[in-house]
Amino acid sequence: MSIIDKALKANQTYARKYDRKLGDRPTPKIVVVTCMDPRLSDLPGILGLPQADLDVIRTGGPAVTEDVLGELVVSTRVLGTTEIMLLNHTGCGFTTFTDEELNAKLSASTGDSSPAPMRFFSYKDPEENTRQQIKKVRAHPWIAKEVPVRGFIFDVETGLIREVALAKDAAA
Ligand SMILES: [Zn+2]
């Protein structure tokens, strides 16, 4: 049985015990942008916050794309979150290749280069990536100035997160 078929079966059991209150309009308090990496999936555990308080946006990296910016605007302006947390991590798969390398590799292995150059948002340094994200989000005119935008790195070896400060000359 495929994993999806197993999941469909398990869902029937889940639905039998489902708390219908969970279907009420969500009222998340904080929005977290984090990587698609499964090690970042236990956000209630990592952050000690109830699942219902967390609005989670996930991309590879995480990359703060135009789509992510749109989602942050909706999260803060429509859903009502009041803080933005950008959560990077050590050992990210997106640091293990460059966009150029992956485009070349996939073009060769599939024999089809028509999607290239695809944007994968690979990067090298999580600290620098975090600083760029903070600047990008902070600069968006539809993200209210009173909403804090803070960046962090989750250490996959220790489970600890640490804050990334913007360089002094870049602090606004
Ligand atoms: Zn990652």
XYZ file of N, CA and C and ligand atoms in Angstrom:
517
model
N 0.860 -1.200 0.000
C 0.000 0.000 0.000
C 0.894 1.247 0.000
N 0.553 2.231 -0.793
C 1.349 3.469 -0.822
C 1.171 4.234 0.489
N 2.078 5.127 0.756
C 1.992 5.926 1.984
C 0.699 6.744 1.985
N 0.340 7.271 0.827
C -0.882 8.082 0.753
C -2.109 7.219 1.036
N -2.127 6.002 0.503
C -3.276 5.123 0.770
C -3.371 4.776 2.254
N -2.219 4.551 2.893
C -2.214 4.289 4.344
C -2.767 5.491 5.085
N -2.343 6.699 4.631
C -2.793 7.933 5.290
C -4.301 8.110 5.137
N -4.829 7.762 3.974
C -6.276 7.889 3.758
C -7.046 6.980 4.705
N -6.495 5.813 4.934
C -7.129 4.866 5.841
C -7.089 5.407 7.267
N -5.923 5.912 7.669
C -5.755 6.461 9.014
C -6.667 7.662 9.227
N -6.921 8.409 8.176
C -7.754 9.602 8.291
C -9.183 9.257 8.714
N -9.653 8.089 8.302
C -11.015 7.702 8.679
C -11.107 7.523 10.190
N -10.060 6.951 10.776
C -10.008 6.784 12.232
C -9.928 8.154 12.898
N -9.085 9.022 12.338
C -8.904 10.378 12.878
C -10.241 11.127 12.894
N -10.957 11.040 11.783
C -12.205 11.793 11.655
C -13.259 11.332 12.654
N -13.212 10.054 13.036
C -14.201 9.550 13.995
C -14.048 10.227 15.349
N -12.805 10.622 15.697
C -12.565 11.259 17.006
C -12.353 12.773 16.874
N -12.600 13.291 15.673
C -12.279 14.699 15.391
C -13.109 15.664 16.236
N -12.431 16.642 16.818
C -13.100 17.685 17.600
C -13.589 18.760 16.624
N -14.897 18.849 16.473
C -15.445 19.772 15.478
C -15.134 21.243 15.787
N -14.803 21.523 17.018
C -14.419 22.892 17.391
C -13.172 23.346 16.630
N -12.340 22.388 16.231
C -11.118 22.721 15.490
C -11.430 23.332 14.121
N -12.673 23.178 13.700
C -13.087 23.745 12.414
C -13.513 25.193 12.505
N -13.549 25.747 13.726
C -13.908 27.167 13.887
C -12.849 28.057 13.248
N -13.213 29.321 13.028
C -12.285 30.266 12.422
C -11.003 30.333 13.239
N -9.829 30.180 12.583
C -8.568 30.187 13.343
C -8.212 31.592 13.827
N -7.541 31.639 14.977
C -7.085 32.927 15.516
C -5.612 32.806 15.910
N -4.731 32.580 14.918
C -3.309 32.442 15.245
C -2.743 33.759 15.758
N -1.701 33.665 16.607
C -1.133 34.861 17.224
C 0.211 35.236 16.626
N 0.934 34.235 16.128
C 2.274 34.491 15.594
C 2.406 33.741 14.271
N 3.123 34.337 13.329
C 3.364 33.646 12.058
C 4.842 33.272 11.988
N 5.077 32.003 11.662
C 6.440 31.482 11.591
C 6.718 31.051 10.154
N 7.815 31.590 9.597
C 8.250 31.151 8.270
C 9.407 30.197 8.497
N 9.244 28.953 8.075
C 10.329 28.005 8.295
C 10.498 27.061 7.115
N 11.549 26.239 7.204
C 11.921 25.361 6.090
C 10.979 24.156 5.994
N 10.925 23.591 4.798
C 10.149 22.371 4.556
C 10.763 21.146 5.250
N 11.979 21.288 5.758
C 12.700 20.192 6.412
C 11.860 19.596 7.552
N 11.681 18.246 7.580
C 10.836 17.631 8.618
C 11.317 17.886 10.043
N 12.619 18.211 10.198
C 13.118 18.467 11.556
C 12.544 19.747 12.146
N 11.885 20.542 11.331
C 11.260 21.777 11.819
C 9.754 21.598 12.012
N 9.276 20.365 11.931
C 7.820 20.159 11.958
C 7.204 20.281 13.343
N 7.985 19.993 14.390
C 7.394 20.048 15.733
C 7.488 21.455 16.305
N 6.849 22.404 15.646
C 6.944 23.793 16.120
C 6.316 24.003 17.493
N 5.174 23.368 17.799
C 4.665 23.531 19.169
C 5.690 23.076 20.201
N 6.422 22.025 19.916
C 7.457 21.543 20.829
C 8.655 22.473 20.852
N 9.144 22.844 19.680
C 10.339 23.695 19.580
C 10.107 25.047 20.245
N 8.899 25.602 20.068
C 8.628 26.959 20.541
C 7.774 27.006 21.806
N 7.269 25.857 22.226
C 6.432 25.840 23.429
C 5.154 26.635 23.276
N 4.610 26.622 22.077
C 3.366 27.361 21.817
C 2.298 26.391 21.328
N 1.036 26.661 21.686
C -0.024 25.776 21.200
C -0.136 25.836 19.672
N -0.438 24.707 19.081
C -0.562 24.636 17.623
C -1.521 25.696 17.084
N -2.592 25.946 17.825
C -3.615 26.890 17.349
C -3.096 28.328 17.285
N -2.021 28.622 18.027
C -1.473 29.984 18.024
C -0.534 30.222 16.846
N -0.146 29.147 16.177
C 0.892 29.230 15.157
C 0.328 29.217 13.746
N 0.652 30.259 13.009
C 0.363 30.282 11.582
C 1.703 29.954 10.916
N 1.766 28.872 10.175
C 3.063 28.406 9.677
C 3.135 28.501 8.155
N 4.184 29.139 7.680
C 4.444 29.238 6.249
C 5.735 28.483 5.979
N 5.695 27.498 5.121
C 6.898 26.692 4.881
C 7.314 26.706 3.422
N 8.597 26.928 3.238
C 9.191 26.830 1.909
C 10.553 26.171 2.086
N 11.203 25.832 1.011
C 12.561 25.306 1.126
C 13.502 26.429 1.507
N 14.316 26.192 2.513
C 15.305 27.212 2.909
C 15.180 27.727 4.321
N 14.173 28.467 4.705
C 13.026 28.917 3.926
C 13.392 30.103 3.027
N 12.828 30.120 1.851
C 12.995 31.264 0.958
C 11.835 32.221 1.178
N 12.167 33.502 1.374
C 11.105 34.507 1.490
C 10.825 35.035 0.083
N 9.920 34.351 -0.582
C 9.567 34.685 -1.964
C 8.445 35.718 -1.972
N 8.070 36.160 -3.154
C 6.917 37.060 -3.287
C 5.669 36.396 -2.714
N 5.535 35.086 -2.938
C 4.374 34.362 -2.400
C 4.376 34.410 -0.875
N 5.538 34.196 -0.287
C 5.639 34.220 1.180
C 5.288 35.612 1.701
N 5.756 36.646 1.019
C 5.423 38.015 1.451
C 3.911 38.220 1.419
N 3.275 37.724 0.378
C 1.808 37.823 0.284
C 1.135 37.103 1.442
N 1.677 35.935 1.798
C 1.098 35.169 2.899
C 1.322 35.875 4.236
N 2.475 36.550 4.373
C 2.721 37.306 5.610
C 1.764 38.489 5.725
N 1.462 39.111 4.599
C 0.506 40.216 4.606
C -0.869 39.692 5.034
N -1.278 38.567 4.466
C -2.583 37.996 4.832
C -2.583 37.569 6.302
N -1.491 36.951 6.742
C -1.433 36.476 8.120
C -1.583 37.619 9.115
N -0.865 38.733 8.861
C -0.892 39.844 9.813
C -2.105 40.745 9.619
N -2.538 40.919 8.364
C -3.621 41.871 8.097
C -5.016 41.252 8.098
N -5.079 39.949 7.758
C -6.393 39.306 7.670
C -6.612 38.351 8.845
N -5.633 37.496 9.108
C -5.815 36.506 10.176
C -5.524 37.091 11.549
N -4.725 38.157 11.603
C -4.531 38.854 12.874
C -3.317 38.451 13.677
N -2.306 37.818 13.066
C -1.089 37.536 13.828
C -0.367 38.857 14.099
N 0.369 38.888 15.228
C 0.975 40.159 15.650
C 2.498 40.129 15.698
N 3.105 38.964 15.413
C 4.567 38.884 15.394
C 4.992 37.964 14.254
N 6.158 38.273 13.665
C 6.681 37.460 12.569
C 8.017 36.852 12.993
N 8.095 35.534 12.892
C 9.329 34.825 13.242
C 9.859 34.116 11.994
N 11.125 34.403 11.663
C 11.757 33.773 10.514
C 12.703 32.713 11.068
N 12.383 31.442 10.837
C 13.109 30.363 11.496
C 13.906 29.522 10.492
N 15.206 29.809 10.464
C 16.129 29.051 9.623
C 16.682 27.886 10.451
N 17.566 27.114 9.862
C 18.159 26.018 10.637
C 19.518 25.621 10.097
N 20.268 24.910 10.930
C 21.574 24.399 10.495
C 21.342 23.146 9.645
N 22.317 22.812 8.840
C 22.258 21.576 8.063
C 21.175 21.553 7.003
N 20.836 22.709 6.466
C 19.740 22.778 5.494
C 20.163 22.156 4.151
N 19.264 21.362 3.584
C 19.522 20.750 2.282
C 19.765 21.775 1.186
N 19.191 22.972 1.361
C 19.328 24.008 0.331
C 20.706 24.679 0.338
N 21.564 24.260 1.310
C 22.939 24.761 1.295
C 23.870 23.751 0.627
N 23.327 22.606 0.210
C 24.180 21.528 -0.298
C 24.353 21.563 -1.819
N 23.705 22.521 -2.465
C 23.859 22.663 -3.923
C 23.668 24.133 -4.266
N 24.060 24.504 -5.474
C 23.687 25.836 -5.960
C 22.581 25.632 -6.995
N 21.827 26.674 -7.264
C 20.770 26.572 -8.270
C 21.344 26.096 -9.598
N 22.519 26.639 -9.904
C 23.164 26.299 -11.173
C 23.493 24.799 -11.248
N 24.068 24.304 -10.159
C 24.427 22.872 -10.118
C 23.196 21.977 -10.239
N 22.151 22.307 -9.503
C 20.966 21.437 -9.529
C 20.271 21.493 -10.887
N 20.245 22.676 -11.486
C 19.673 22.788 -12.834
C 20.442 21.918 -13.821
N 21.781 21.952 -13.716
C 22.615 21.175 -14.638
C 22.408 19.681 -14.405
N 22.365 19.307 -13.113
C 22.218 17.895 -12.752
C 20.878 17.325 -13.245
N 19.803 18.081 -13.007
C 18.480 17.585 -13.389
C 18.287 17.591 -14.900
N 18.874 18.593 -15.563
C 18.795 18.630 -17.025
C 19.476 17.390 -17.596
N 20.621 17.022 -16.990
C 21.371 15.860 -17.485
C 20.661 14.557 -17.139
N 20.191 14.432 -15.882
C 19.638 13.138 -15.468
C 18.266 12.861 -16.085
N 17.517 13.916 -16.417
C 16.198 13.690 -17.025
C 16.255 13.794 -18.544
N 17.343 14.365 -19.067
C 17.451 14.573 -20.507
C 16.538 15.678 -21.007
N 15.998 16.493 -20.065
C 15.090 17.577 -20.459
C 15.496 18.855 -19.724
N 15.989 19.828 -20.456
C 16.435 21.058 -19.800
C 15.400 22.176 -19.950
N 14.193 21.825 -20.422
C 13.221 22.896 -20.678
C 12.804 23.680 -19.426
N 12.761 23.077 -18.211
C 12.395 23.910 -17.045
C 13.523 24.837 -16.590
N 14.740 24.597 -17.031
C 15.888 25.383 -16.551
C 15.885 26.784 -17.166
N 16.347 27.825 -16.450
C 16.831 27.716 -15.065
C 15.688 27.804 -14.060
N 15.542 26.768 -13.246
C 14.527 26.791 -12.199
C 15.118 27.464 -10.983
N 14.298 28.217 -10.273
C 14.761 28.918 -9.078
C 14.539 28.030 -7.860
N 15.616 27.595 -7.213
C 15.483 26.736 -6.029
C 15.774 27.496 -4.732
N 16.282 28.711 -4.852
C 16.609 29.539 -3.680
C 17.631 28.859 -2.769
N 18.642 28.245 -3.370
C 19.729 27.682 -2.568
C 20.503 28.840 -1.947
N 21.213 28.548 -0.873
C 22.002 29.588 -0.212
C 23.159 28.915 0.506
N 24.096 29.698 1.021
C 25.262 29.101 1.684
C 25.280 29.300 3.189
N 24.928 30.512 3.631
C 25.115 30.844 5.039
C 23.777 31.174 5.706
N 23.355 30.343 6.669
C 22.042 30.586 7.289
C 21.924 31.956 7.972
N 23.042 32.455 8.533
C 22.980 33.767 9.194
C 22.691 34.862 8.175
N 23.433 34.813 7.074
C 23.254 35.821 6.040
C 21.849 35.703 5.434
N 21.413 34.456 5.233
C 20.072 34.206 4.701
C 19.014 34.839 5.610
N 19.214 34.662 6.923
C 18.263 35.201 7.897
C 18.250 36.729 7.850
N 19.445 37.322 7.771
C 19.502 38.796 7.721
C 18.803 39.337 6.473
N 19.010 38.666 5.353
C 18.346 39.097 4.107
C 16.825 39.010 4.260
N 16.369 37.920 4.892
C 14.929 37.730 5.081
C 14.334 38.851 5.923
N 15.026 39.170 7.033
C 14.507 40.209 7.931
C 14.351 41.509 7.142
N 15.400 41.861 6.371
C 15.367 43.114 5.606
C 14.232 43.114 4.598
N 14.078 41.979 3.917
C 13.049 41.880 2.880
C 11.634 42.036 3.468
N 11.397 41.350 4.581
C 10.067 41.406 5.202
C 9.828 42.803 5.778
N 10.865 43.313 6.489
C 10.736 44.617 7.133
C 10.475 45.729 6.123
N 11.017 45.567 4.912
C 10.890 46.616 3.899
C 9.521 46.617 3.222
N 8.703 45.572 3.465
C 7.429 45.521 2.744
C 6.444 46.548 3.302
N 5.923 47.416 2.439
C 5.056 48.496 2.939
C 3.737 48.025 3.552
N 3.301 46.815 3.248
C 2.035 46.333 3.812
C 2.217 45.515 5.078
N 3.458 45.392 5.537
C 3.682 44.739 6.825
C 3.882 45.863 7.834
N 2.940 45.943 8.763
C 2.900 47.081 9.681
C 4.182 47.194 10.496
N 4.632 48.436 10.693
C 5.882 48.696 11.406
C 5.830 48.197 12.844
N 4.640 48.148 13.440
C 4.561 47.710 14.842
C 4.618 46.178 14.983
N 4.623 45.462 13.866
C 4.747 44.001 13.923
C 6.242 43.646 13.981
N 6.689 43.023 15.083
C 8.110 42.653 15.157
C 8.455 41.594 14.106
N 9.617 41.758 13.463
C 10.121 40.780 12.498
C 11.475 40.327 13.021
N 11.555 39.089 13.513
C 12.806 38.613 14.102
C 13.245 37.304 13.470
N 14.552 37.152 13.334
C 15.101 35.981 12.659
C 15.894 35.082 13.593
N 15.809 33.774 13.365
C 16.442 32.795 14.250
C 17.014 31.623 13.453
N 17.940 30.916 14.105
C 18.463 29.676 13.527
C 18.261 28.543 14.535
N 17.615 27.490 14.078
C 17.408 26.293 14.889
C 18.593 25.363 14.651
N 19.250 24.955 15.732
C 20.387 24.047 15.625
C 19.861 22.614 15.681
N 19.973 21.887 14.572
C 19.394 20.538 14.517
C 20.137 19.551 15.427
N 21.326 19.923 15.904
C 22.077 19.026 16.789
C 21.674 19.189 18.245
N 21.319 20.415 18.635
C 21.020 20.663 20.049
C 19.546 20.950 20.316
N 18.809 21.314 19.288
C 17.409 21.673 19.479
C 17.214 23.113 19.923
N 18.337 23.842 20.087
C 18.231 25.235 20.541
C 18.064 26.194 19.369
N 17.319 27.280 19.607
C 17.261 28.328 18.597
C 17.991 29.555 19.126
N 18.660 30.255 18.212
C 19.331 31.493 18.633
C 18.950 32.599 17.652
N 18.899 33.809 18.197
C 18.475 34.952 17.386
C 19.617 35.459 16.513
N 19.283 35.903 15.321
C 20.264 36.508 14.415
C 20.005 38.005 14.406
N 21.031 38.761 14.851
C 20.879 40.218 14.865
C 21.280 40.790 13.518
N 20.610 41.822 13.119
C 21.016 42.543 11.918
C 22.328 43.248 12.229
N 23.200 43.356 11.236
C 24.435 44.112 11.452
C 24.065 45.534 11.872
N 24.913 46.149 12.725
C 24.591 47.467 13.289
C 24.278 48.515 12.227
N 25.085 48.519 11.161
C 24.890 49.554 10.137
C 23.576 49.349 9.381
N 23.034 48.120 9.464
C 21.796 47.856 8.725
C 20.559 48.039 9.601
N 20.772 48.167 10.918
C 19.628 48.282 11.818
C 18.880 49.585 11.561
N 17.594 49.476 11.530
C 16.784 50.658 11.245
C 16.051 51.101 12.510
Zn 16.140 23.519 5.343
